[in-house]
PDB file of C-alpha atoms in Angstrom:
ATOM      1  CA  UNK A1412       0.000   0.000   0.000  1.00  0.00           C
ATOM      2  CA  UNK A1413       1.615   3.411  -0.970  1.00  0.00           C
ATOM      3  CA  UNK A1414       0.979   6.478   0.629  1.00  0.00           C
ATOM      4  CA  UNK A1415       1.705   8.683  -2.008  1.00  0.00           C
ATOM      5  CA  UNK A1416      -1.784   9.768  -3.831  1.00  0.00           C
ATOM      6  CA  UNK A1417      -3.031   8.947  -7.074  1.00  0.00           C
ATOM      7  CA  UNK A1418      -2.893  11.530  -9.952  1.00  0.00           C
ATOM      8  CA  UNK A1419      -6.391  12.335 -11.094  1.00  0.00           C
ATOM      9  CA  UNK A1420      -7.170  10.685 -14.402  1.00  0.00           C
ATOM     10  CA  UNK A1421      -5.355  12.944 -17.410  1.00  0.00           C
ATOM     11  CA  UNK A1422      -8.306  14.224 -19.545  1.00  0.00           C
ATOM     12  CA  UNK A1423      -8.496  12.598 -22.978  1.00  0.00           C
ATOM     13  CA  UNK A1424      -6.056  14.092 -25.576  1.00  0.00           C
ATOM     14  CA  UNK A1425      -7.466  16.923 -27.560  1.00  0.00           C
ATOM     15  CA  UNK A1426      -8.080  17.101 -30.942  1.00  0.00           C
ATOM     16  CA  UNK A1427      -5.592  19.013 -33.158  1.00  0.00           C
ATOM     17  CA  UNK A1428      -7.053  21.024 -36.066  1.00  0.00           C
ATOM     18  CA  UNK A1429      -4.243  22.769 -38.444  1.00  0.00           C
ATOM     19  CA  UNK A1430      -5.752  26.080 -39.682  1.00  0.00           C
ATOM     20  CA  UNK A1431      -4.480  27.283 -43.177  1.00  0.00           C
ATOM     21  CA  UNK A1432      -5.653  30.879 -44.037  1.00  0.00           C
ATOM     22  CA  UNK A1433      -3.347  33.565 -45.580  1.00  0.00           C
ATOM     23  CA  UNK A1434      -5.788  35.935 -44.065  1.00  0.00           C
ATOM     24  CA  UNK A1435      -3.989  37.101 -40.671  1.00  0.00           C
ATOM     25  CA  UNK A1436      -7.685  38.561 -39.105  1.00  0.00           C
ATOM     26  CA  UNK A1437      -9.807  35.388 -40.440  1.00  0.00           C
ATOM     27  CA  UNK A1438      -7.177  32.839 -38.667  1.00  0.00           C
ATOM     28  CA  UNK A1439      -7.214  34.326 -35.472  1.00  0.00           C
ATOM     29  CA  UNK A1440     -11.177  34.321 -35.373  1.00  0.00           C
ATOM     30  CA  UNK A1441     -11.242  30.542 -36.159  1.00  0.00           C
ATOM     31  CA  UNK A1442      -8.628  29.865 -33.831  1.00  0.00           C
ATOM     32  CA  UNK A1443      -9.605  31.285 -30.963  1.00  0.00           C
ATOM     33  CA  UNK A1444     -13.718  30.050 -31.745  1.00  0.00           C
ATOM     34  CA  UNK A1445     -11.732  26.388 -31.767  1.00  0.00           C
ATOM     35  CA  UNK A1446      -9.550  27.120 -28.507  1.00  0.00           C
ATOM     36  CA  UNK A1447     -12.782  27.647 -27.294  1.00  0.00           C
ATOM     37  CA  UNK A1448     -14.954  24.642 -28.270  1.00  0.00           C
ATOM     38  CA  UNK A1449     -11.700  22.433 -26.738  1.00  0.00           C
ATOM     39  CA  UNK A1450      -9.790  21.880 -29.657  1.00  0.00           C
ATOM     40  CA  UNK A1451      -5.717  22.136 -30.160  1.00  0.00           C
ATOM     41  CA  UNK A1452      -4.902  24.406 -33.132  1.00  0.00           C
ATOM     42  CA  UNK A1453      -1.956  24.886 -35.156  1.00  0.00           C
ATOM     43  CA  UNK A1454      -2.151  28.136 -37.482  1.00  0.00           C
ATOM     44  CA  UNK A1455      -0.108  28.314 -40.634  1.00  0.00           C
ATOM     45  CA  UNK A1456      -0.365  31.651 -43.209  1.00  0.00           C
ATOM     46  CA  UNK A1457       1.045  29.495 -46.022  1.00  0.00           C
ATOM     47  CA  UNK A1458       1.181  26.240 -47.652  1.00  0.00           C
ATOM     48  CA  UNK A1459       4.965  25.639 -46.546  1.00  0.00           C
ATOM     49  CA  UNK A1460       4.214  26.487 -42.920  1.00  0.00           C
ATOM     50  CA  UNK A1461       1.452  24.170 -42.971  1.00  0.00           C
ATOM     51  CA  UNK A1462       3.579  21.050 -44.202  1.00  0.00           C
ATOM     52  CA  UNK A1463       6.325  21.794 -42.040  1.00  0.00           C
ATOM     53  CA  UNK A1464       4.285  21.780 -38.727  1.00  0.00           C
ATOM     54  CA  UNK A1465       2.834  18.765 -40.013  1.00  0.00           C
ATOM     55  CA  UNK A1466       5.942  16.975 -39.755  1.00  0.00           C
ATOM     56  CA  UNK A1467       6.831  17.568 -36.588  1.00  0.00           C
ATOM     57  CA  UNK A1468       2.918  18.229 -35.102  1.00  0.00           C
ATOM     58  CA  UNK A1469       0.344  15.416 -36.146  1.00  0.00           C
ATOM     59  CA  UNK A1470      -3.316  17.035 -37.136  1.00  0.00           C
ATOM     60  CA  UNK A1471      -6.654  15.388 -36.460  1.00  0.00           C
ATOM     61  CA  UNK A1472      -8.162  17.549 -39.143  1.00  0.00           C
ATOM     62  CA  UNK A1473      -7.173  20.578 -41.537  1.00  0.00           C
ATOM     63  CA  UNK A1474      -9.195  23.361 -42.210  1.00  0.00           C
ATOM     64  CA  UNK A1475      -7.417  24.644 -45.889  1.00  0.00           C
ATOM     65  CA  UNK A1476      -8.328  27.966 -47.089  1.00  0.00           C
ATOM     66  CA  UNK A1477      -8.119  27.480 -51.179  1.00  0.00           C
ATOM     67  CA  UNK A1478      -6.643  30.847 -52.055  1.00  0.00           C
ATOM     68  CA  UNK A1479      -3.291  30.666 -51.150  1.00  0.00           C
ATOM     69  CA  UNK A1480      -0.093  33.007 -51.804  1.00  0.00           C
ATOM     70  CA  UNK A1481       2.730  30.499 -53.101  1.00  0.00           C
ATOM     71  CA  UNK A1482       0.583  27.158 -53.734  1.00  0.00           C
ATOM     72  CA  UNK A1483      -2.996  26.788 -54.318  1.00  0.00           C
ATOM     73  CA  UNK A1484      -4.954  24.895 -50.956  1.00  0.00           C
ATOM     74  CA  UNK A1485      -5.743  22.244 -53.594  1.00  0.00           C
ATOM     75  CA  UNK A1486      -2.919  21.331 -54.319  1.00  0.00           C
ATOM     76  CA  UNK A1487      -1.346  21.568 -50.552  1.00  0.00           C
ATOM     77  CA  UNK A1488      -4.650  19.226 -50.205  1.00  0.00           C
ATOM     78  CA  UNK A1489      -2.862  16.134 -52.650  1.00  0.00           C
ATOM     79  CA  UNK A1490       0.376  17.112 -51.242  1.00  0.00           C
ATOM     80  CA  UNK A1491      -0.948  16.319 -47.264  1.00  0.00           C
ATOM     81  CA  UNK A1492      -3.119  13.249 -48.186  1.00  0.00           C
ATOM     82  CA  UNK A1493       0.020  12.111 -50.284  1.00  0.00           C
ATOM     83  CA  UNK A1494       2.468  12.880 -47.861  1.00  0.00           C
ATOM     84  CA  UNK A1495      -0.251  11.880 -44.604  1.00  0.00           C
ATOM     85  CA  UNK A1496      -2.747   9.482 -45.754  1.00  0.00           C
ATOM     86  CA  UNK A1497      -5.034   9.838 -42.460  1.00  0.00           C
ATOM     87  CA  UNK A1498      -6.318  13.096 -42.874  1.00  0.00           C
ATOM     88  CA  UNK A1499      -8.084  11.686 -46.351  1.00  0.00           C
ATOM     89  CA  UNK A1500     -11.934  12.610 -45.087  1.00  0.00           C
ATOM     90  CA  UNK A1501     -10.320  15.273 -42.690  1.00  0.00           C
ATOM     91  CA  UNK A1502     -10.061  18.386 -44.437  1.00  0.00           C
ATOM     92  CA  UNK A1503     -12.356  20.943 -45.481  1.00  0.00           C
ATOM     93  CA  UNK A1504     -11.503  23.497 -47.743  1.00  0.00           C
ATOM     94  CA  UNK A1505     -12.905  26.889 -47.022  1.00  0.00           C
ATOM     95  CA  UNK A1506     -13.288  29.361 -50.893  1.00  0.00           C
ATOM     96  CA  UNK A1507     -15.267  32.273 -51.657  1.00  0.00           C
ATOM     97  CA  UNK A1508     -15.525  30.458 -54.887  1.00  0.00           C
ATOM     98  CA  UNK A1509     -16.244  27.402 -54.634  1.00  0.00           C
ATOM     99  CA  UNK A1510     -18.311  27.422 -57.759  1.00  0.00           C
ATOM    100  CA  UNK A1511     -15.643  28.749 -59.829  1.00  0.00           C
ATOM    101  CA  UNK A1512     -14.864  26.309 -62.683  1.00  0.00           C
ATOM    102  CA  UNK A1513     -11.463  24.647 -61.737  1.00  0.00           C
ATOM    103  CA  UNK A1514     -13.010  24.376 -58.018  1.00  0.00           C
ATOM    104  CA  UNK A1515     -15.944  22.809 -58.778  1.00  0.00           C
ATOM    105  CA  UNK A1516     -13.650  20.277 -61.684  1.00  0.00           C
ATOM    106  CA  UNK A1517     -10.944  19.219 -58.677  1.00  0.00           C
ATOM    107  CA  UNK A1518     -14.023  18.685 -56.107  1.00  0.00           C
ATOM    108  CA  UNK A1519     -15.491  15.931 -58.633  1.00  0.00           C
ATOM    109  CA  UNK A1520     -12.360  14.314 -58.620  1.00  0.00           C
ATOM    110  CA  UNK A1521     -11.818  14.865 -55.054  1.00  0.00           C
ATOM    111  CA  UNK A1522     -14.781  15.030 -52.674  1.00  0.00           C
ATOM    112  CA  UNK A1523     -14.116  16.681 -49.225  1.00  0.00           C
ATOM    113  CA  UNK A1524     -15.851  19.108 -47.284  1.00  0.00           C
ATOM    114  CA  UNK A1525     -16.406  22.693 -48.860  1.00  0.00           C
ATOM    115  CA  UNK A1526     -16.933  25.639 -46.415  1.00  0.00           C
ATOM    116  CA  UNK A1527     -18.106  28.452 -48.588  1.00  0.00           C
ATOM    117  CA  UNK A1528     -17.170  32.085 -47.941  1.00  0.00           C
ATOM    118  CA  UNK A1529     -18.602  34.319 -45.708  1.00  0.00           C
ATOM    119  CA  UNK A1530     -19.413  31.436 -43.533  1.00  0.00           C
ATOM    120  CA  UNK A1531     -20.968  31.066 -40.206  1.00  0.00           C
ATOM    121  CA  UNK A1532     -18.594  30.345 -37.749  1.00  0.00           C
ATOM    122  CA  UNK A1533     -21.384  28.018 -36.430  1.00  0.00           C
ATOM    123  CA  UNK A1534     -20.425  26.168 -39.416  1.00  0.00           C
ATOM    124  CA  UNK A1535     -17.072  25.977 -38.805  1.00  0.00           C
ATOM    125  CA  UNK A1536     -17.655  24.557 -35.069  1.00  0.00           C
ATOM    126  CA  UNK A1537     -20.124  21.858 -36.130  1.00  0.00           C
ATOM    127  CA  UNK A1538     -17.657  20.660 -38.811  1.00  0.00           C
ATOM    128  CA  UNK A1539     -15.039  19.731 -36.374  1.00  0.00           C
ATOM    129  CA  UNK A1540     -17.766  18.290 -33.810  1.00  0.00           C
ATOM    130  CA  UNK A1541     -18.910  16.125 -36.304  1.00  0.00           C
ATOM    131  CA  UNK A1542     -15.539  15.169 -37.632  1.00  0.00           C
ATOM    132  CA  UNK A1543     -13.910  14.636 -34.622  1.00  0.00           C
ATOM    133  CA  UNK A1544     -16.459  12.718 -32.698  1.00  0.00           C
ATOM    134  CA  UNK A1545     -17.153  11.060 -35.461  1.00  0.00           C
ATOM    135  CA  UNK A1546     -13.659   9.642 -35.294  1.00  0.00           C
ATOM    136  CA  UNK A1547     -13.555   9.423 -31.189  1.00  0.00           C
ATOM    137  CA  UNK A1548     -16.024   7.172 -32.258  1.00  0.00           C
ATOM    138  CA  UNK A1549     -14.625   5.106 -34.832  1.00  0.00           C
ATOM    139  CA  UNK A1550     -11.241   4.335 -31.998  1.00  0.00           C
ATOM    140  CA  UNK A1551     -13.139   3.688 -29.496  1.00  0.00           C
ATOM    141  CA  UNK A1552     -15.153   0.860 -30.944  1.00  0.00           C
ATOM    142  CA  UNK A1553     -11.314  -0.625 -31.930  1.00  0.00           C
TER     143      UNK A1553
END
């Protein structure tokens, strides 16, 4: 019998959701709305910071602005499922055009979540609720 006490059970991990928006403003908001729902989030302004924290910082789910300054979020999209074949399913991209022609082409060849600009940030919050317990979910039945 040890006298020393027992350290309350940890809380279960959070969920990580990588943020990548060029706009400094419109990643702040959706960080701190995810801080606040209980999320982890890493925040990249470009494709290059996004695949770097990715190696070193595993993501539960990307949220991938499509207008990007170096590389287009579609293509940092094939380069992350290429590169990280778990988040396939886990990313939404977020466009104020998602109708635009070569949107709408790559979404038929590549179905993921679309988050059309000026969204709710209700939107964005029920997203990664639905994602993310979806996939509590899925490992806990394991």
């Amino acid at each position: 019998m040890s006298s020393t006490p027992h350290p309350p059970p940890s809380p279960p991990p959070q969920a990580t959701i990588l943020i990548v928006e060029d706009e400094a403003a419109l990643r702040r908001v959706l960080e701190r709305v995810l801080v606040r729902e209980g999320y982890r989030v890493l925040a990249a302004a470009s494709a290059e910071t996004a695949y770097e924290l990715l190696a070193s910082e595993p993501a539960d789910a990307v949220l991938l602005d499509v207008q990007l300054p170096t590389m287009s979020g579609l293509a940092l999209y094939l380069a992350l499922i290429h590169r990280h074949p778990g988040l396939a399913g886990q990313i939404a991209i977020m466009s104020g055009d998602a109708e635009a022609e070569h949107v709408r082409v790559w979404l038929e060849h590549n179905p993921c979540t679309v988050l059309k600009k000026p969204f709710d940030l209700k939107q964005i919050v029920e997203w990664a609720h639905e994602l993310l317990d979806a996939t509590d979910q899925r490992s806990g039945n394991g």
